[in-house]
Amino acid sequence: MASSGGAILAREEENDNEVRREDQDNINKFGRLNARLHEIRDTRQILKKKLEGIDDASTELMMGSGDKVMIMLGEAFIEVEEDEATEYCEEQVEKLQATIDELEEEESSIVNEQAGLKKILYSRFGKSINLEEK
């Protein structure tokens, strides 16, 4: 039977274990890790879109005629040679890719740490705790 907040456990599925300080710390840590994981994934998506935009700009520069082009630095546009713009794009791609790689490493680390916490918490509370995303 389901309530508005979720499924109601049958009496035999309920877990009467008392929540210890250590358990609450683990639950809180899992929650913080989960929040950071979502933040990382959102940031990575934004950076990937920026990377695609820079990649598209590099492609346009390759097809250019060697004229001067405008690049945006901060909120200002600066006129530069095509070669300088290409070099700038390559530097930005390297920086963004390095940041994306760092975020992916951190994501992997968080997922592994969460897996360990899930084992601990599910072994203690069974079906009485839900750590899965919907």
mmCIF file with all atom_site columns, N, CA and C in Angstrom, residues 2-69:
data_model
loop_
_atom_site.group_PDB
_atom_site.id
_atom_site.type_symbol
_atom_site.label_atom_id
_atom_site.label_alt_id
_atom_site.label_comp_id
_atom_site.label_asym_id
_atom_site.label_entity_id
_atom_site.label_seq_id
_atom_site.pdbx_PDB_ins_code
_atom_site.Cartn_x
_atom_site.Cartn_y
_atom_site.Cartn_z
_atom_site.occupancy
_atom_site.B_iso_or_equiv
_atom_site.pdbx_formal_charge
_atom_site.auth_seq_id
_atom_site.auth_comp_id
_atom_site.auth_asym_id
_atom_site.auth_atom_id
_atom_site.pdbx_PDB_model_num
ATOM 1   N N  . ALA A 1 2  ? 0.529  2.272  -0.733  1.00 0.00 ? 2  ALA A N  1
ATOM 2   C CA . ALA A 1 2  ? 1.377  3.454  -0.847  1.00 0.00 ? 2  ALA A CA 1
ATOM 3   C C  . ALA A 1 2  ? 0.708  4.656  -0.208  1.00 0.00 ? 2  ALA A C  1
ATOM 4   N N  . SER A 1 3  ? 1.506  5.464  0.452   1.00 0.00 ? 3  SER A N  1
ATOM 5   C CA . SER A 1 3  ? 1.011  6.724  0.996   1.00 0.00 ? 3  SER A CA 1
ATOM 6   C C  . SER A 1 3  ? 1.488  7.847  0.102   1.00 0.00 ? 3  SER A C  1
ATOM 7   N N  . SER A 1 4  ? 1.121  9.075  0.424   1.00 0.00 ? 4  SER A N  1
ATOM 8   C CA . SER A 1 4  ? 1.530  10.201 -0.404  1.00 0.00 ? 4  SER A CA 1
ATOM 9   C C  . SER A 1 4  ? 3.040  10.412 -0.366  1.00 0.00 ? 4  SER A C  1
ATOM 10  N N  . GLY A 1 5  ? 3.724  9.974  0.687   1.00 0.00 ? 5  GLY A N  1
ATOM 11  C CA . GLY A 1 5  ? 5.158  10.157 0.811   1.00 0.00 ? 5  GLY A CA 1
ATOM 12  C C  . GLY A 1 5  ? 5.956  9.004  0.260   1.00 0.00 ? 5  GLY A C  1
ATOM 13  N N  . GLY A 1 6  ? 5.355  7.888  -0.033  1.00 0.00 ? 6  GLY A N  1
ATOM 14  C CA . GLY A 1 6  ? 6.077  6.733  -0.533  1.00 0.00 ? 6  GLY A CA 1
ATOM 15  C C  . GLY A 1 6  ? 5.399  5.464  -0.076  1.00 0.00 ? 6  GLY A C  1
ATOM 16  N N  . ALA A 1 7  ? 6.076  4.352  -0.232  1.00 0.00 ? 7  ALA A N  1
ATOM 17  C CA . ALA A 1 7  ? 5.500  3.047  0.106   1.00 0.00 ? 7  ALA A CA 1
ATOM 18  C C  . ALA A 1 7  ? 5.567  2.823  1.602   1.00 0.00 ? 7  ALA A C  1
ATOM 19  N N  . ILE A 1 8  ? 4.563  2.165  2.127   1.00 0.00 ? 8  ILE A N  1
ATOM 20  C CA . ILE A 1 8  ? 4.547  1.779  3.533   1.00 0.00 ? 8  ILE A CA 1
ATOM 21  C C  . ILE A 1 8  ? 5.089  0.365  3.600   1.00 0.00 ? 8  ILE A C  1
ATOM 22  N N  . LEU A 1 9  ? 6.029  0.153  4.497   1.00 0.00 ? 9  LEU A N  1
ATOM 23  C CA . LEU A 1 9  ? 6.640  -1.164 4.639   1.00 0.00 ? 9  LEU A CA 1
ATOM 24  C C  . LEU A 1 9  ? 5.741  -2.084 5.441   1.00 0.00 ? 9  LEU A C  1
ATOM 25  N N  . ALA A 1 10 ? 5.740  -3.339 5.057   1.00 0.00 ? 10 ALA A N  1
ATOM 26  C CA . ALA A 1 10 ? 5.029  -4.345 5.844   1.00 0.00 ? 10 ALA A CA 1
ATOM 27  C C  . ALA A 1 10 ? 5.743  -4.477 7.188   1.00 0.00 ? 10 ALA A C  1
ATOM 28  N N  . ARG A 1 11 ? 5.070  -4.928 8.202   1.00 0.00 ? 11 ARG A N  1
ATOM 29  C CA . ARG A 1 11 ? 5.641  -5.005 9.552   1.00 0.00 ? 11 ARG A CA 1
ATOM 30  C C  . ARG A 1 11 ? 6.951  -5.805 9.573   1.00 0.00 ? 11 ARG A C  1
ATOM 31  N N  . GLU A 1 12 ? 6.994  -6.888 8.818   1.00 0.00 ? 12 GLU A N  1
ATOM 32  C CA . GLU A 1 12 ? 8.214  -7.709 8.818   1.00 0.00 ? 12 GLU A CA 1
ATOM 33  C C  . GLU A 1 12 ? 9.380  -7.038 8.092   1.00 0.00 ? 12 GLU A C  1
ATOM 34  N N  . GLU A 1 13 ? 9.092  -6.044 7.236   1.00 0.00 ? 13 GLU A N  1
ATOM 35  C CA . GLU A 1 13 ? 10.156 -5.326 6.526   1.00 0.00 ? 13 GLU A CA 1
ATOM 36  C C  . GLU A 1 13 ? 10.683 -4.141 7.325   1.00 0.00 ? 13 GLU A C  1
ATOM 37  N N  . GLU A 1 14 ? 9.948  -3.716 8.344   1.00 0.00 ? 14 GLU A N  1
ATOM 38  C CA . GLU A 1 14 ? 10.379 -2.589 9.151   1.00 0.00 ? 14 GLU A CA 1
ATOM 39  C C  . GLU A 1 14 ? 11.612 -2.960 9.948   1.00 0.00 ? 14 GLU A C  1
ATOM 40  N N  . ASN A 1 15 ? 12.415 -1.966 10.227  1.00 0.00 ? 15 ASN A N  1
ATOM 41  C CA . ASN A 1 15 ? 13.636 -2.182 10.985  1.00 0.00 ? 15 ASN A CA 1
ATOM 42  C C  . ASN A 1 15 ? 13.556 -1.303 12.226  1.00 0.00 ? 15 ASN A C  1
ATOM 43  N N  . ASP A 1 16 ? 13.613 -1.916 13.393  1.00 0.00 ? 16 ASP A N  1
ATOM 44  C CA . ASP A 1 16 ? 13.480 -1.178 14.642  1.00 0.00 ? 16 ASP A CA 1
ATOM 45  C C  . ASP A 1 16 ? 14.819 -0.713 15.199  1.00 0.00 ? 16 ASP A C  1
ATOM 46  N N  . ASN A 1 17 ? 15.880 -0.784 14.386  1.00 0.00 ? 17 ASN A N  1
ATOM 47  C CA . ASN A 1 17 ? 17.178 -0.336 14.868  1.00 0.00 ? 17 ASN A CA 1
ATOM 48  C C  . ASN A 1 17 ? 17.123 1.147  15.233  1.00 0.00 ? 17 ASN A C  1
ATOM 49  N N  . GLU A 1 18 ? 17.726 1.456  16.330  1.00 0.00 ? 18 GLU A N  1
ATOM 50  C CA . GLU A 1 18 ? 17.802 2.843  16.764  1.00 0.00 ? 18 GLU A CA 1
ATOM 51  C C  . GLU A 1 18 ? 18.886 3.540  15.940  1.00 0.00 ? 18 GLU A C  1
ATOM 52  N N  . VAL A 1 19 ? 18.641 4.779  15.589  1.00 0.00 ? 19 VAL A N  1
ATOM 53  C CA . VAL A 1 19 ? 19.618 5.535  14.804  1.00 0.00 ? 19 VAL A CA 1
ATOM 54  C C  . VAL A 1 19 ? 20.682 6.068  15.757  1.00 0.00 ? 19 VAL A C  1
ATOM 55  N N  . ARG A 1 20 ? 21.881 5.547  15.594  1.00 0.00 ? 20 ARG A N  1
ATOM 56  C CA . ARG A 1 20 ? 23.004 5.978  16.428  1.00 0.00 ? 20 ARG A CA 1
ATOM 57  C C  . ARG A 1 20 ? 23.626 7.239  15.827  1.00 0.00 ? 20 ARG A C  1
ATOM 58  N N  . ARG A 1 21 ? 24.467 7.869  16.592  1.00 0.00 ? 21 ARG A N  1
ATOM 59  C CA . ARG A 1 21 ? 25.175 9.074  16.124  1.00 0.00 ? 21 ARG A CA 1
ATOM 60  C C  . ARG A 1 21 ? 25.980 8.751  14.864  1.00 0.00 ? 21 ARG A C  1
ATOM 61  N N  . GLU A 1 22 ? 26.648 7.628  14.873  1.00 0.00 ? 22 GLU A N  1
ATOM 62  C CA . GLU A 1 22 ? 27.456 7.191  13.730  1.00 0.00 ? 22 GLU A CA 1
ATOM 63  C C  . GLU A 1 22 ? 26.585 7.024  12.476  1.00 0.00 ? 22 GLU A C  1
ATOM 64  N N  . ASP A 1 23 ? 25.389 6.452  12.664  1.00 0.00 ? 23 ASP A N  1
ATOM 65  C CA . ASP A 1 23 ? 24.462 6.269  11.542  1.00 0.00 ? 23 ASP A CA 1
ATOM 66  C C  . ASP A 1 23 ? 24.030 7.622  10.988  1.00 0.00 ? 23 ASP A C  1
ATOM 67  N N  . GLN A 1 24 ? 23.682 8.540  11.888  1.00 0.00 ? 24 GLN A N  1
ATOM 68  C CA . GLN A 1 24 ? 23.243 9.862  11.448  1.00 0.00 ? 24 GLN A CA 1
ATOM 69  C C  . GLN A 1 24 ? 24.368 10.583 10.717  1.00 0.00 ? 24 GLN A C  1
ATOM 70  N N  . ASP A 1 25 ? 25.595 10.433 11.209  1.00 0.00 ? 25 ASP A N  1
ATOM 71  C CA . ASP A 1 25 ? 26.754 11.033 10.530  1.00 0.00 ? 25 ASP A CA 1
ATOM 72  C C  . ASP A 1 25 ? 26.896 10.470 9.118   1.00 0.00 ? 25 ASP A C  1
ATOM 73  N N  . ASN A 1 26 ? 26.722 9.154  8.980   1.00 0.00 ? 26 ASN A N  1
ATOM 74  C CA . ASN A 1 26 ? 26.810 8.517  7.657   1.00 0.00 ? 26 ASN A CA 1
ATOM 75  C C  . ASN A 1 26 ? 25.689 8.990  6.732   1.00 0.00 ? 26 ASN A C  1
ATOM 76  N N  . ILE A 1 27 ? 24.491 9.115  7.278   1.00 0.00 ? 27 ILE A N  1
ATOM 77  C CA . ILE A 1 27 ? 23.360 9.598  6.472   1.00 0.00 ? 27 ILE A CA 1
ATOM 78  C C  . ILE A 1 27 ? 23.620 11.036 6.019   1.00 0.00 ? 27 ILE A C  1
ATOM 79  N N  . ASN A 1 28 ? 24.104 11.861 6.937   1.00 0.00 ? 28 ASN A N  1
ATOM 80  C CA . ASN A 1 28 ? 24.411 13.257 6.592   1.00 0.00 ? 28 ASN A CA 1
ATOM 81  C C  . ASN A 1 28 ? 25.526 13.342 5.551   1.00 0.00 ? 28 ASN A C  1
ATOM 82  N N  . LYS A 1 29 ? 26.543 12.517 5.717   1.00 0.00 ? 29 LYS A N  1
ATOM 83  C CA . LYS A 1 29 ? 27.656 12.501 4.763   1.00 0.00 ? 29 LYS A CA 1
ATOM 84  C C  . LYS A 1 29 ? 27.153 12.083 3.379   1.00 0.00 ? 29 LYS A C  1
ATOM 85  N N  . PHE A 1 30 ? 26.291 11.075 3.345   1.00 0.00 ? 30 PHE A N  1
ATOM 86  C CA . PHE A 1 30 ? 25.725 10.625 2.068   1.00 0.00 ? 30 PHE A CA 1
ATOM 87  C C  . PHE A 1 30 ? 24.961 11.771 1.412   1.00 0.00 ? 30 PHE A C  1
ATOM 88  N N  . GLY A 1 31 ? 24.180 12.503 2.191   1.00 0.00 ? 31 GLY A N  1
ATOM 89  C CA . GLY A 1 31 ? 23.417 13.628 1.661   1.00 0.00 ? 31 GLY A CA 1
ATOM 90  C C  . GLY A 1 31 ? 24.312 14.724 1.106   1.00 0.00 ? 31 GLY A C  1
ATOM 91  N N  . ARG A 1 32 ? 25.374 15.052 1.826   1.00 0.00 ? 32 ARG A N  1
ATOM 92  C CA . ARG A 1 32 ? 26.316 16.078 1.341   1.00 0.00 ? 32 ARG A CA 1
ATOM 93  C C  . ARG A 1 32 ? 27.002 15.617 0.056   1.00 0.00 ? 32 ARG A C  1
ATOM 94  N N  . LEU A 1 33 ? 27.404 14.354 0.028   1.00 0.00 ? 33 LEU A N  1
ATOM 95  C CA . LEU A 1 33 ? 28.038 13.810 -1.177  1.00 0.00 ? 33 LEU A CA 1
ATOM 96  C C  . LEU A 1 33 ? 27.068 13.841 -2.355  1.00 0.00 ? 33 LEU A C  1
ATOM 97  N N  . ASN A 1 34 ? 25.813 13.532 -2.088  1.00 0.00 ? 34 ASN A N  1
ATOM 98  C CA . ASN A 1 34 ? 24.807 13.527 -3.149  1.00 0.00 ? 34 ASN A CA 1
ATOM 99  C C  . ASN A 1 34 ? 24.600 14.939 -3.709  1.00 0.00 ? 34 ASN A C  1
ATOM 100 N N  . ALA A 1 35 ? 24.565 15.933 -2.825  1.00 0.00 ? 35 ALA A N  1
ATOM 101 C CA . ALA A 1 35 ? 24.430 17.323 -3.267  1.00 0.00 ? 35 ALA A CA 1
ATOM 102 C C  . ALA A 1 35 ? 25.632 17.736 -4.123  1.00 0.00 ? 35 ALA A C  1
ATOM 103 N N  . ARG A 1 36 ? 26.826 17.368 -3.673  1.00 0.00 ? 36 ARG A N  1
ATOM 104 C CA . ARG A 1 36 ? 28.042 17.701 -4.434  1.00 0.00 ? 36 ARG A CA 1
ATOM 105 C C  . ARG A 1 36 ? 28.051 16.979 -5.778  1.00 0.00 ? 36 ARG A C  1
ATOM 106 N N  . LEU A 1 37 ? 27.573 15.740 -5.797  1.00 0.00 ? 37 LEU A N  1
ATOM 107 C CA . LEU A 1 37 ? 27.518 14.967 -7.038  1.00 0.00 ? 37 LEU A CA 1
ATOM 108 C C  . LEU A 1 37 ? 26.634 15.673 -8.063  1.00 0.00 ? 37 LEU A C  1
ATOM 109 N N  . HIS A 1 38 ? 25.475 16.159 -7.629  1.00 0.00 ? 38 HIS A N  1
ATOM 110 C CA . HIS A 1 38 ? 24.585 16.874 -8.551  1.00 0.00 ? 38 HIS A CA 1
ATOM 111 C C  . HIS A 1 38 ? 25.221 18.176 -9.026  1.00 0.00 ? 38 HIS A C  1
ATOM 112 N N  . GLU A 1 39 ? 25.921 18.856 -8.133  1.00 0.00 ? 39 GLU A N  1
ATOM 113 C CA . GLU A 1 39 ? 26.609 20.090 -8.488  1.00 0.00 ? 39 GLU A CA 1
ATOM 114 C C  . GLU A 1 39 ? 27.685 19.814 -9.546  1.00 0.00 ? 39 GLU A C  1
ATOM 115 N N  . ILE A 1 40 ? 28.442 18.757 -9.343  1.00 0.00 ? 40 ILE A N  1
ATOM 116 C CA . ILE A 1 40 ? 29.500 18.389 -10.284 1.00 0.00 ? 40 ILE A CA 1
ATOM 117 C C  . ILE A 1 40 ? 28.910 18.068 -11.649 1.00 0.00 ? 40 ILE A C  1
ATOM 118 N N  . ARG A 1 41 ? 27.850 17.287 -11.668 1.00 0.00 ? 41 ARG A N  1
ATOM 119 C CA . ARG A 1 41 ? 27.239 16.901 -12.940 1.00 0.00 ? 41 ARG A CA 1
ATOM 120 C C  . ARG A 1 41 ? 26.682 18.112 -13.688 1.00 0.00 ? 41 ARG A C  1
ATOM 121 N N  . ASP A 1 42 ? 26.074 19.049 -12.964 1.00 0.00 ? 42 ASP A N  1
ATOM 122 C CA . ASP A 1 42 ? 25.556 20.260 -13.595 1.00 0.00 ? 42 ASP A CA 1
ATOM 123 C C  . ASP A 1 42 ? 26.693 21.106 -14.163 1.00 0.00 ? 42 ASP A C  1
ATOM 124 N N  . THR A 1 43 ? 27.744 21.279 -13.374 1.00 0.00 ? 43 THR A N  1
ATOM 125 C CA . THR A 1 43 ? 28.898 22.065 -13.813 1.00 0.00 ? 43 THR A CA 1
ATOM 126 C C  . THR A 1 43 ? 29.554 21.430 -15.032 1.00 0.00 ? 43 THR A C  1
ATOM 127 N N  . ARG A 1 44 ? 29.678 20.111 -15.003 1.00 0.00 ? 44 ARG A N  1
ATOM 128 C CA . ARG A 1 44 ? 30.296 19.403 -16.128 1.00 0.00 ? 44 ARG A CA 1
ATOM 129 C C  . ARG A 1 44 ? 29.492 19.604 -17.411 1.00 0.00 ? 44 ARG A C  1
ATOM 130 N N  . GLN A 1 45 ? 28.168 19.556 -17.308 1.00 0.00 ? 45 GLN A N  1
ATOM 131 C CA . GLN A 1 45 ? 27.310 19.773 -18.487 1.00 0.00 ? 45 GLN A CA 1
ATOM 132 C C  . GLN A 1 45 ? 27.513 21.182 -19.049 1.00 0.00 ? 45 GLN A C  1
ATOM 133 N N  . ILE A 1 46 ? 27.588 22.174 -18.171 1.00 0.00 ? 46 ILE A N  1
ATOM 134 C CA . ILE A 1 46 ? 27.807 23.561 -18.606 1.00 0.00 ? 46 ILE A CA 1
ATOM 135 C C  . ILE A 1 46 ? 29.151 23.684 -19.306 1.00 0.00 ? 46 ILE A C  1
ATOM 136 N N  . LEU A 1 47 ? 30.178 23.089 -18.724 1.00 0.00 ? 47 LEU A N  1
ATOM 137 C CA . LEU A 1 47 ? 31.515 23.166 -19.321 1.00 0.00 ? 47 LEU A CA 1
ATOM 138 C C  . LEU A 1 47 ? 31.576 22.436 -20.660 1.00 0.00 ? 47 LEU A C  1
ATOM 139 N N  . LYS A 1 48 ? 30.861 21.320 -20.779 1.00 0.00 ? 48 LYS A N  1
ATOM 140 C CA . LYS A 1 48 ? 30.836 20.600 -22.057 1.00 0.00 ? 48 LYS A CA 1
ATOM 141 C C  . LYS A 1 48 ? 30.184 21.433 -23.148 1.00 0.00 ? 48 LYS A C  1
ATOM 142 N N  . LYS A 1 49 ? 29.144 22.192 -22.791 1.00 0.00 ? 49 LYS A N  1
ATOM 143 C CA . LYS A 1 49 ? 28.505 23.073 -23.780 1.00 0.00 ? 49 LYS A CA 1
ATOM 144 C C  . LYS A 1 49 ? 29.456 24.187 -24.206 1.00 0.00 ? 49 LYS A C  1
ATOM 145 N N  . LYS A 1 50 ? 30.204 24.740 -23.237 1.00 0.00 ? 50 LYS A N  1
ATOM 146 C CA . LYS A 1 50 ? 31.200 25.761 -23.566 1.00 0.00 ? 50 LYS A CA 1
ATOM 147 C C  . LYS A 1 50 ? 32.264 25.164 -24.481 1.00 0.00 ? 50 LYS A C  1
ATOM 148 N N  . LEU A 1 51 ? 32.673 23.954 -24.176 1.00 0.00 ? 51 LEU A N  1
ATOM 149 C CA . LEU A 1 51 ? 33.690 23.267 -24.970 1.00 0.00 ? 51 LEU A CA 1
ATOM 150 C C  . LEU A 1 51 ? 33.208 23.079 -26.408 1.00 0.00 ? 51 LEU A C  1
ATOM 151 N N  . GLU A 1 52 ? 31.942 22.691 -26.558 1.00 0.00 ? 52 GLU A N  1
ATOM 152 C CA . GLU A 1 52 ? 31.365 22.543 -27.897 1.00 0.00 ? 52 GLU A CA 1
ATOM 153 C C  . GLU A 1 52 ? 31.370 23.871 -28.644 1.00 0.00 ? 52 GLU A C  1
ATOM 154 N N  . GLY A 1 53 ? 31.022 24.954 -27.944 1.00 0.00 ? 53 GLY A N  1
ATOM 155 C CA . GLY A 1 53 ? 31.026 26.279 -28.565 1.00 0.00 ? 53 GLY A CA 1
ATOM 156 C C  . GLY A 1 53 ? 32.409 26.690 -29.034 1.00 0.00 ? 53 GLY A C  1
ATOM 157 N N  . ILE A 1 54 ? 33.413 26.435 -28.217 1.00 0.00 ? 54 ILE A N  1
ATOM 158 C CA . ILE A 1 54 ? 34.788 26.768 -28.596 1.00 0.00 ? 54 ILE A CA 1
ATOM 159 C C  . ILE A 1 54 ? 35.238 25.891 -29.746 1.00 0.00 ? 54 ILE A C  1
ATOM 160 N N  . ASP A 1 55 ? 34.838 24.625 -29.730 1.00 0.00 ? 55 ASP A N  1
ATOM 161 C CA . ASP A 1 55 ? 35.178 23.714 -30.823 1.00 0.00 ? 55 ASP A CA 1
ATOM 162 C C  . ASP A 1 55 ? 34.554 24.192 -32.132 1.00 0.00 ? 55 ASP A C  1
ATOM 163 N N  . ASP A 1 56 ? 33.301 24.647 -32.055 1.00 0.00 ? 56 ASP A N  1
ATOM 164 C CA . ASP A 1 56 ? 32.642 25.195 -33.249 1.00 0.00 ? 56 ASP A CA 1
ATOM 165 C C  . ASP A 1 56 ? 33.371 26.439 -33.743 1.00 0.00 ? 56 ASP A C  1
ATOM 166 N N  . ALA A 1 57 ? 33.805 27.290 -32.808 1.00 0.00 ? 57 ALA A N  1
ATOM 167 C CA . ALA A 1 57 ? 34.544 28.504 -33.183 1.00 0.00 ? 57 ALA A CA 1
ATOM 168 C C  . ALA A 1 57 ? 35.868 28.136 -33.848 1.00 0.00 ? 57 ALA A C  1
ATOM 169 N N  . SER A 1 58 ? 36.531 27.116 -33.345 1.00 0.00 ? 58 SER A N  1
ATOM 170 C CA . SER A 1 58 ? 37.796 26.670 -33.952 1.00 0.00 ? 58 SER A CA 1
ATOM 171 C C  . SER A 1 58 ? 37.570 26.183 -35.375 1.00 0.00 ? 58 SER A C  1
ATOM 172 N N  . THR A 1 59 ? 36.480 25.467 -35.576 1.00 0.00 ? 59 THR A N  1
ATOM 173 C CA . THR A 1 59 ? 36.151 24.977 -36.913 1.00 0.00 ? 59 THR A CA 1
ATOM 174 C C  . THR A 1 59 ? 35.913 26.152 -37.862 1.00 0.00 ? 59 THR A C  1
ATOM 175 N N  . GLU A 1 60 ? 35.193 27.155 -37.389 1.00 0.00 ? 60 GLU A N  1
ATOM 176 C CA . GLU A 1 60 ? 34.944 28.347 -38.208 1.00 0.00 ? 60 GLU A CA 1
ATOM 177 C C  . GLU A 1 60 ? 36.252 29.063 -38.534 1.00 0.00 ? 60 GLU A C  1
ATOM 178 N N  . LEU A 1 61 ? 37.156 29.106 -37.573 1.00 0.00 ? 61 LEU A N  1
ATOM 179 C CA . LEU A 1 61 ? 38.445 29.767 -37.801 1.00 0.00 ? 61 LEU A CA 1
ATOM 180 C C  . LEU A 1 61 ? 39.259 29.022 -38.858 1.00 0.00 ? 61 LEU A C  1
ATOM 181 N N  . MET A 1 62 ? 39.176 27.702 -38.866 1.00 0.00 ? 62 MET A N  1
ATOM 182 C CA . MET A 1 62 ? 39.914 26.912 -39.859 1.00 0.00 ? 62 MET A CA 1
ATOM 183 C C  . MET A 1 62 ? 39.413 27.178 -41.266 1.00 0.00 ? 62 MET A C  1
ATOM 184 N N  . MET A 1 63 ? 38.125 27.476 -41.374 1.00 0.00 ? 63 MET A N  1
ATOM 185 C CA . MET A 1 63 ? 37.550 27.739 -42.684 1.00 0.00 ? 63 MET A CA 1
ATOM 186 C C  . MET A 1 63 ? 37.659 29.209 -43.075 1.00 0.00 ? 63 MET A C  1
ATOM 187 N N  . GLY A 1 64 ? 38.251 30.018 -42.176 1.00 0.00 ? 64 GLY A N  1
ATOM 188 C CA . GLY A 1 64 ? 38.355 31.452 -42.425 1.00 0.00 ? 64 GLY A CA 1
ATOM 189 C C  . GLY A 1 64 ? 39.356 31.777 -43.524 1.00 0.00 ? 64 GLY A C  1
ATOM 190 N N  . SER A 1 65 ? 39.376 33.054 -43.897 1.00 0.00 ? 65 SER A N  1
ATOM 191 C CA . SER A 1 65 ? 40.229 33.504 -45.004 1.00 0.00 ? 65 SER A CA 1
ATOM 192 C C  . SER A 1 65 ? 41.502 34.184 -44.528 1.00 0.00 ? 65 SER A C  1
ATOM 193 N N  . GLY A 1 66 ? 41.804 34.100 -43.240 1.00 0.00 ? 66 GLY A N  1
ATOM 194 C CA . GLY A 1 66 ? 43.032 34.693 -42.735 1.00 0.00 ? 66 GLY A CA 1
ATOM 195 C C  . GLY A 1 66 ? 42.860 36.133 -42.291 1.00 0.00 ? 66 GLY A C  1
ATOM 196 N N  . ASP A 1 67 ? 41.659 36.644 -42.315 1.00 0.00 ? 67 ASP A N  1
ATOM 197 C CA . ASP A 1 67 ? 41.406 38.017 -41.881 1.00 0.00 ? 67 ASP A CA 1
ATOM 198 C C  . ASP A 1 67 ? 41.494 38.108 -40.367 1.00 0.00 ? 67 ASP A C  1
ATOM 199 N N  . LYS A 1 68 ? 41.369 39.341 -39.898 1.00 0.00 ? 68 LYS A N  1
ATOM 200 C CA . LYS A 1 68 ? 41.303 39.533 -38.453 1.00 0.00 ? 68 LYS A CA 1
ATOM 201 C C  . LYS A 1 68 ? 39.915 39.125 -37.978 1.00 0.00 ? 68 LYS A C  1
ATOM 202 N N  . VAL A 1 69 ? 39.873 38.621 -36.732 1.00 0.00 ? 69 VAL A N  1
ATOM 203 C CA . VAL A 1 69 ? 38.605 38.193 -36.151 1.00 0.00 ? 69 VAL A CA 1
ATOM 204 C C  . VAL A 1 69 ? 38.455 38.830 -34.774 1.00 0.00 ? 69 VAL A C  1
#
